[in-house]
Coordinates of C-alpha atoms in Angstrom, one line a residue:
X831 CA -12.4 12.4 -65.0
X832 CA -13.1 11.9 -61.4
X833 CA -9.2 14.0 -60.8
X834 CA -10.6 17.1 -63.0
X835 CA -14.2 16.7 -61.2
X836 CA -12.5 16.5 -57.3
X837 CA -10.5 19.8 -58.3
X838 CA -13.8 21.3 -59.4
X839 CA -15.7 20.3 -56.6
X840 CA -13.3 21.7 -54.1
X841 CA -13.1 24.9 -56.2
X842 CA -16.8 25.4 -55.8
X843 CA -16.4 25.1 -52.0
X844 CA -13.7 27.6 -51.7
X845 CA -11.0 26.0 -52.7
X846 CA -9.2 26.5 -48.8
X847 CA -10.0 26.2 -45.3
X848 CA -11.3 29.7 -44.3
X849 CA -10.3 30.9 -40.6
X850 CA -12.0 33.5 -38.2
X851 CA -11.0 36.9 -37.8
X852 CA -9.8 37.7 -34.7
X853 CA -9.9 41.1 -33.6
X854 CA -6.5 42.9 -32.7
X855 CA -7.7 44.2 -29.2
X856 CA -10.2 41.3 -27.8
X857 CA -12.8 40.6 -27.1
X858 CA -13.1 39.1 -30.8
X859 CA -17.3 39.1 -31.0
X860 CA -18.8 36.4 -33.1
X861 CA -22.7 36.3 -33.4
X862 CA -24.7 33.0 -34.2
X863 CA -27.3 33.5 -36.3
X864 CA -29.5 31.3 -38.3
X865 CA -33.4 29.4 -38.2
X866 CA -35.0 27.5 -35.5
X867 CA -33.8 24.2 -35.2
X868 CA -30.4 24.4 -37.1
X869 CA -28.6 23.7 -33.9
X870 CA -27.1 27.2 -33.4
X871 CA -27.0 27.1 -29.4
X872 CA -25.3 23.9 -29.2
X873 CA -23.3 24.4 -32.3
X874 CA -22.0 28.0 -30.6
X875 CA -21.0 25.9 -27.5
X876 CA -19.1 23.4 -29.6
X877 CA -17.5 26.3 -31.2
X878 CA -16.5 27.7 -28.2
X879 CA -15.0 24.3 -26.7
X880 CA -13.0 24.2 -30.0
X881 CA -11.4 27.6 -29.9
X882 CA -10.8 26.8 -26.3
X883 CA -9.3 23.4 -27.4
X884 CA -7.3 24.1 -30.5
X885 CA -6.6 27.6 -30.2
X886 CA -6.1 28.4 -26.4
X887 CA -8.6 31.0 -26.3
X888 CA -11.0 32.0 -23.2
X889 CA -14.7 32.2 -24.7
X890 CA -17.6 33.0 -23.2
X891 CA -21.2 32.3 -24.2
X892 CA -24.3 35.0 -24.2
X893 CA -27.8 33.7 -23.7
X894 CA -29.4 36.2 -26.4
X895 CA -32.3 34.3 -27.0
X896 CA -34.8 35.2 -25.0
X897 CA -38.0 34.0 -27.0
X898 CA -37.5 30.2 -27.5
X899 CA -38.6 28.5 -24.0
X900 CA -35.5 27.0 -22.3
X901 CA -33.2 28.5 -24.8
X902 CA -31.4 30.0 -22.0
X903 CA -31.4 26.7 -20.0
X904 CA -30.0 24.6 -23.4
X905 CA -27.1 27.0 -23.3
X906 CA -26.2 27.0 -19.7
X907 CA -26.4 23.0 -19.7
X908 CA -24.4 22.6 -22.6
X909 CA -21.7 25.6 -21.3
X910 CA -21.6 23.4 -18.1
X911 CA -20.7 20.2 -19.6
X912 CA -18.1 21.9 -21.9
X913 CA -16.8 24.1 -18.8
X914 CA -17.6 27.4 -21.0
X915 CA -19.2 30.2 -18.8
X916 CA -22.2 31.4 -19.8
X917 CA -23.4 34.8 -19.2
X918 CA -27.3 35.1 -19.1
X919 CA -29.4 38.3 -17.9
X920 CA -32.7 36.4 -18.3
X921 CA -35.5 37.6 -20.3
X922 CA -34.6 41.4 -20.9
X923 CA -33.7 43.0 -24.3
X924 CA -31.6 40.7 -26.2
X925 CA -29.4 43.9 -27.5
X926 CA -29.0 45.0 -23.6
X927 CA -27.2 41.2 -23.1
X928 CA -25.2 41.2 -26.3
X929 CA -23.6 44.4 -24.8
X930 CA -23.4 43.9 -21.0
X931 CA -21.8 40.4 -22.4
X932 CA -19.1 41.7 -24.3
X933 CA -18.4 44.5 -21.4
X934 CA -18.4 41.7 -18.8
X935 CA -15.8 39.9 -21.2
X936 CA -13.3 42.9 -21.5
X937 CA -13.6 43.4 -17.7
X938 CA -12.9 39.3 -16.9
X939 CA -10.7 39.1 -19.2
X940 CA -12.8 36.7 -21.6
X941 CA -10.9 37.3 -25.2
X942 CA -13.8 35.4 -27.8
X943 CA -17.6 36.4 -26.9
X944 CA -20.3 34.2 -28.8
X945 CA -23.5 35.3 -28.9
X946 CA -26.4 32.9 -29.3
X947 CA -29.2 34.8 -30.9
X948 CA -33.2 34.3 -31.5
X949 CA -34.5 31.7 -34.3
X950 CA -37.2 31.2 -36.1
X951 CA -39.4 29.1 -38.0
X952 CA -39.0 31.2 -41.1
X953 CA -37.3 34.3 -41.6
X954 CA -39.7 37.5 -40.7
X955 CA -38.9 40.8 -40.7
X956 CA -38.8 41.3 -36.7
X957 CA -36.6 38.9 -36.2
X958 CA -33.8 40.5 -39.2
X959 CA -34.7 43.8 -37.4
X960 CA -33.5 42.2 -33.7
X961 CA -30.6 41.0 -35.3
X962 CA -29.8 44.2 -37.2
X963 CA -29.7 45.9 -33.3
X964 CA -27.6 43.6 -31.9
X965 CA -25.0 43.8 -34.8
X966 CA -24.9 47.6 -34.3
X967 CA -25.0 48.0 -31.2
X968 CA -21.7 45.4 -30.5
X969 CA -20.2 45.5 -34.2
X970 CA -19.5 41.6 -34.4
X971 CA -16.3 40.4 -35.7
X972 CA -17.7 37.5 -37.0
X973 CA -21.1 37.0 -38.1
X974 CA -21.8 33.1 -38.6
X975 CA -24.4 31.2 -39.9
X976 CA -25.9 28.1 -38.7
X977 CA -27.4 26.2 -41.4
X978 CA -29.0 21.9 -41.3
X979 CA -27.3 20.3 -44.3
X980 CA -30.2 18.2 -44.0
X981 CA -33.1 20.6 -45.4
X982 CA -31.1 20.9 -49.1
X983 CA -32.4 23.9 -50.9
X984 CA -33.9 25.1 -47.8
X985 CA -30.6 26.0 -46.4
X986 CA -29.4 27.8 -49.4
X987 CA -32.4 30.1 -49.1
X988 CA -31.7 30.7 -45.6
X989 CA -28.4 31.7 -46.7
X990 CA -29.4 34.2 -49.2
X991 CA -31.8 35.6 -46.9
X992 CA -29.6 35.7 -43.6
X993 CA -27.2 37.1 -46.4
X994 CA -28.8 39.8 -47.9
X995 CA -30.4 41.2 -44.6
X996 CA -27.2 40.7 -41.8
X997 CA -24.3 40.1 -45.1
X998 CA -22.9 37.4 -43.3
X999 CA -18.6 36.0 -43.4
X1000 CA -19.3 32.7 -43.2
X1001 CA -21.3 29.8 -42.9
X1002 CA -21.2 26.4 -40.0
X1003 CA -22.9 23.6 -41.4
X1004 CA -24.2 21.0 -39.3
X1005 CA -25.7 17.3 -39.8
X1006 CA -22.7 16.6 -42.3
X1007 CA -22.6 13.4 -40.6
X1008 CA -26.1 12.4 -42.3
X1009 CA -26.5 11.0 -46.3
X1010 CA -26.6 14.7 -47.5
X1011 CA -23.1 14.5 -48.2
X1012 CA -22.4 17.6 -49.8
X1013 CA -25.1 19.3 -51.7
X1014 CA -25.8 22.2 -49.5
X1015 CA -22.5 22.7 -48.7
X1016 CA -22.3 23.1 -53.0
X1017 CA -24.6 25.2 -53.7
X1018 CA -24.5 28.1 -50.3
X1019 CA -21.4 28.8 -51.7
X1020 CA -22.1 28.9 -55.1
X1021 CA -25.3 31.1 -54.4
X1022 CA -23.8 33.3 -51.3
X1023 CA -20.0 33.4 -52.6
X1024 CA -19.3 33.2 -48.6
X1025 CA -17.4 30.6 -47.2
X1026 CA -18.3 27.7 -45.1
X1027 CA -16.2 27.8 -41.8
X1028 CA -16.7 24.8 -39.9
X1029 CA -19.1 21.8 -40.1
X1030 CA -20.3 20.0 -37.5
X1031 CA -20.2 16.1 -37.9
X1032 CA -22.4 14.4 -34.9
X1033 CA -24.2 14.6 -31.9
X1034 CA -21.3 14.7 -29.2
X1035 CA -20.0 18.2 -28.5
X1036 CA -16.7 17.8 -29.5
X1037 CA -18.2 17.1 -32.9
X1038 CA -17.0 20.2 -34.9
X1039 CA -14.4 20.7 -37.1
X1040 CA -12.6 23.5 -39.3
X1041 CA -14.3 22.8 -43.1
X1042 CA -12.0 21.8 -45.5
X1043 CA -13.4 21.8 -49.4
X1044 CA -10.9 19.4 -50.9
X1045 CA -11.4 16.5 -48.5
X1046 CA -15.4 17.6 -48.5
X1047 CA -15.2 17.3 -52.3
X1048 CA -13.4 13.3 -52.0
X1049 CA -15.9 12.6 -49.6
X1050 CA -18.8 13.6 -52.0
X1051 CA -17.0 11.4 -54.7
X1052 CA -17.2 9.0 -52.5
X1053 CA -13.3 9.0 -51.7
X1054 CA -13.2 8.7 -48.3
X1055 CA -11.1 11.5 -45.6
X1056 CA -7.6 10.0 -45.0
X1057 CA -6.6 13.5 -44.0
X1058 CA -9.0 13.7 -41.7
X1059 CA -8.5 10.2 -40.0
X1060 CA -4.9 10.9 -40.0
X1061 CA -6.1 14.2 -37.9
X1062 CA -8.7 12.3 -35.6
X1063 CA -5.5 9.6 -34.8
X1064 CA -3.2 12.1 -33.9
X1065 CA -5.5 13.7 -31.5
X1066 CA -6.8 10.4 -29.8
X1067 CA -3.7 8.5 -30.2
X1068 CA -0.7 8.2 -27.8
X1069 CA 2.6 8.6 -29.6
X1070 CA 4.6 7.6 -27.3
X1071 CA 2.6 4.0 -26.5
X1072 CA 2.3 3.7 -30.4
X1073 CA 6.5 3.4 -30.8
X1074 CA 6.4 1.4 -27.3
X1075 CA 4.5 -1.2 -29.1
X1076 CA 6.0 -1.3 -32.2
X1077 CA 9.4 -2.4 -30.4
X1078 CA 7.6 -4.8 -28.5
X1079 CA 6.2 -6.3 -31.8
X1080 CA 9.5 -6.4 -33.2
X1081 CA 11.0 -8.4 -30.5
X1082 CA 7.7 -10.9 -31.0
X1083 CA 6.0 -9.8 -28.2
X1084 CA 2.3 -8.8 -28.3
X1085 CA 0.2 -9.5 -25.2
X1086 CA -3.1 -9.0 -24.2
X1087 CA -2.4 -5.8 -22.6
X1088 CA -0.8 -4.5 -25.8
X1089 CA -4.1 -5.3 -27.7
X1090 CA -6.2 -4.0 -24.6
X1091 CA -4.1 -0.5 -25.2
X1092 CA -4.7 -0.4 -28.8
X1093 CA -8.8 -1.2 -28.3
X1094 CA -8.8 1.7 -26.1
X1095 CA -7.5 3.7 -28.3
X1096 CA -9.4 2.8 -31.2
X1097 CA -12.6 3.6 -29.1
X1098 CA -11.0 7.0 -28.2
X1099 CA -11.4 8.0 -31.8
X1100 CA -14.8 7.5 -31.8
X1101 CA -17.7 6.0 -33.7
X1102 CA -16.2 2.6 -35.6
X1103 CA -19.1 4.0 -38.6
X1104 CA -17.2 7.2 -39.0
X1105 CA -14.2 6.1 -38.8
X1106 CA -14.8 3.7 -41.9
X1107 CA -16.3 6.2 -43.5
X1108 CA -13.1 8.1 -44.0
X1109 CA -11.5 4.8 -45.4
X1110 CA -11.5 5.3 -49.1
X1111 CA -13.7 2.9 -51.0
X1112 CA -15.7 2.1 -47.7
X1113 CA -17.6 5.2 -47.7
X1114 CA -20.6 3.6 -49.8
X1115 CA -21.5 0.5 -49.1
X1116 CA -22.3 1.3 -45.1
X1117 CA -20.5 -1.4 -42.9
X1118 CA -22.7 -2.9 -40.0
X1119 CA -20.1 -1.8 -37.2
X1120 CA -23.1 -1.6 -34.6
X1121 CA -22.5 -5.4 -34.1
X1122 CA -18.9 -4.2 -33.6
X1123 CA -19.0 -1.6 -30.7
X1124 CA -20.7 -4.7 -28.7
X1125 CA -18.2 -7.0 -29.6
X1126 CA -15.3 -4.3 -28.6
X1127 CA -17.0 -4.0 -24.7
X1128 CA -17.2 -7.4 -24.5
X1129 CA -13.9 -8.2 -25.4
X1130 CA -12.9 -5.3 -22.6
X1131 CA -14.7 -6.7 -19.9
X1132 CA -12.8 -10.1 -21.1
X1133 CA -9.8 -8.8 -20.7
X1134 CA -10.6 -6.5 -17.7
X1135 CA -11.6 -9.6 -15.7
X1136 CA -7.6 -11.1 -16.1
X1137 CA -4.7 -10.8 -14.0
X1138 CA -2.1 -8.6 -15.0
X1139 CA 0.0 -11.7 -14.8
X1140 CA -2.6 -13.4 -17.3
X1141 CA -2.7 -10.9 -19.8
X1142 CA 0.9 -11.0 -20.3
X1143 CA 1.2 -14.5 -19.9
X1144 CA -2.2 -16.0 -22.0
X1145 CA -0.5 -19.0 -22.1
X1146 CA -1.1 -19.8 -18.9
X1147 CA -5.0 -19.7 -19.4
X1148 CA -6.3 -23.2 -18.2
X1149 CA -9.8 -24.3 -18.5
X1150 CA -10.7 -23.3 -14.6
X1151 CA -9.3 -19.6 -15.2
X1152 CA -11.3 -19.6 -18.5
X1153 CA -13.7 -20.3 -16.1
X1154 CA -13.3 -17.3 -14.0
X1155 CA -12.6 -14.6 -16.5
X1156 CA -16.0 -16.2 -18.3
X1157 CA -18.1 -15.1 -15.2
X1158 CA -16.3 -12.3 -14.4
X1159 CA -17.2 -10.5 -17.1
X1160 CA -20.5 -12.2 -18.0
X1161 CA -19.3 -13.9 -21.1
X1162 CA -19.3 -17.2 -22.1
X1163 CA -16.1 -19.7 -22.3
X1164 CA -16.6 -19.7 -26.0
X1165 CA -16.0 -16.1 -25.9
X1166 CA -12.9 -16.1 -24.4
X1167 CA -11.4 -19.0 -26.4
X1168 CA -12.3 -17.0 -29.5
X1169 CA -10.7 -13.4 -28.3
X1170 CA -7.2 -15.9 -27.2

């Protein structure tokens, strides 16, 4: 039962991963779009960092909301921590910056533009008009929206509206980190028949990823993500360190700079939580990892506070240089006893 109801789950979604059209002579245009508060500025951004990341393009962001207060600001500090220019005109006609953007990307040689636009509360007919002028005057390849998996039904009417008014090719769904699981992502394309692109899965801006319907439909079974923890550990993880160690393990050897390596790599891939919540069978019962993380630094600043000499030699560790590694790094004796 639970095979036949995974494959129907995943067929609902989409079945595939769905991928942005590119256009054949750039700049490729894509234009953000969606309510207040769905996190479409720093969702574009994180967009634009992954194209830059994964796919080697150069985007560049366009400040095309001009009514929210600091909107303009939001974008420019989030382009700036991300290294992703952002082009801005200040409070003029948001159809005047969508198209000075995309010129000022074919002229500097910027090949993906992405073009934060207005929200609001509810949908109203001025806003659809504003974005109705922006999408004619610079023909957008892509028109995505930005939808909070969080508000449920709420985002499938969004949808339909955004939809019906702008026909949109695809959807980014955020806050798929929360206890929404799935449901939204479910029902927008059951209602909207268009795809959902990419989901974003935290707070950090690297937090985005392409959306993938069978291993959406495991996780709403509860399954857990291997795929995706196999993906996160190939990106974080040194290959090269990983094989190192494994010889070293053969030959009997693992010191404490071998398990310092590992820890750091561990924390590379990010929140302990999420990363159990791939694991299948952990997904439901919530593990209490936040005792973790503290554990992890302390045992860092254990280690940290060694000799190299030490480290590979723990035999060596008397009670005075228990001693010393205990202050140095603010722990207790007991602490290090228990990490040797």
């Amino acid at each position: 039962i639970i095979k036949i109801v995974n494959e129907e789950l995943t067929a609902l979604m989409g079945g595939g991963s769905e991928k942005i059209s590119f256009a054949s002579h750039p700049p490729t245009v894509i234009m953000m779009v969606g309510l207040q508060g769905a996190g479409k500025t720093t969702n574009g951004a994180k967009l634009a960092g992954y194209l830059r990341s994964t796919m080697g393009k150069r985007p560049l962001l366009a400040a095309c909301d001009v009514y929210r207060p600091a909107a303009i600001t939001q974008l420019q500090v989030v382009g700036e921590q991300l290294d992703i220019p952002v082009f801005a005109l200040g409070q003029v006609n948001p159809v005047q910056i969508a198209q000075h953007a995309v010129r000022h990307a074919r002229e500097n040689g910027y090949d993906t533009v992405l073009l934060d636009t207005a929200g609001r509360l509810h949908i109203d007919e001025q806003l659809m008009n504003e974005l109705k002028k922006i999408k004619s005057a610079v023909t957008p390849n892509e028109i995505l929206l930005v939808v909070d998996a969080m508000t449920g039904q709420d985002a499938v009417s969004a949808a339909t509206a955004f939809d019906e008014a702008l026909g949109i090719d695809g959807v980014v769904l955020t806050k798929l980190d929360g206890d929404a699981r799935g449901g939204a992502a479910l029902s927008i394309r059951a209602v909207t028949g268009k795809p959902i692109k990419f989901a974003g899965t935290g707070e950090k801006l690297d937090a985005v990823e392409v959306f993938h319907p069978d291993r959406m439909a495991s996780r709403i079974l509860g399954m857990g993500d291997v795929l995706s923890l196999i993906e996160k550990a190939e990106q974080n993880l040194d290959a090269k360190k990983a094989a190192e160690q494994l010889e070293r393990l053969r030959k009997n050897k693992f010191t404490l700079s071998d398990f310092y390596d590992q820890l750091l790599q561990l924390k590379s891939m990010g929140n302990l939580e999420d990363i159990a919540g791939m694991i299948p069978g952990m997904g439901g019962k919530k593990l209490d990892l936040s005792a973790d993380e503290g554990n992890l630094k302390r045992i860092e600043a254990i280690i940290q506070s060694m000799t190299p000499y030490e480290r590979e030699n723990p035999s060596v560790l008397n009670s005075s240089r228990k001693k010393r590694i205990a202050a140095g790094s603010g722990t207790q004796v007991v602490d290090v006893n228990r990490l040797l």
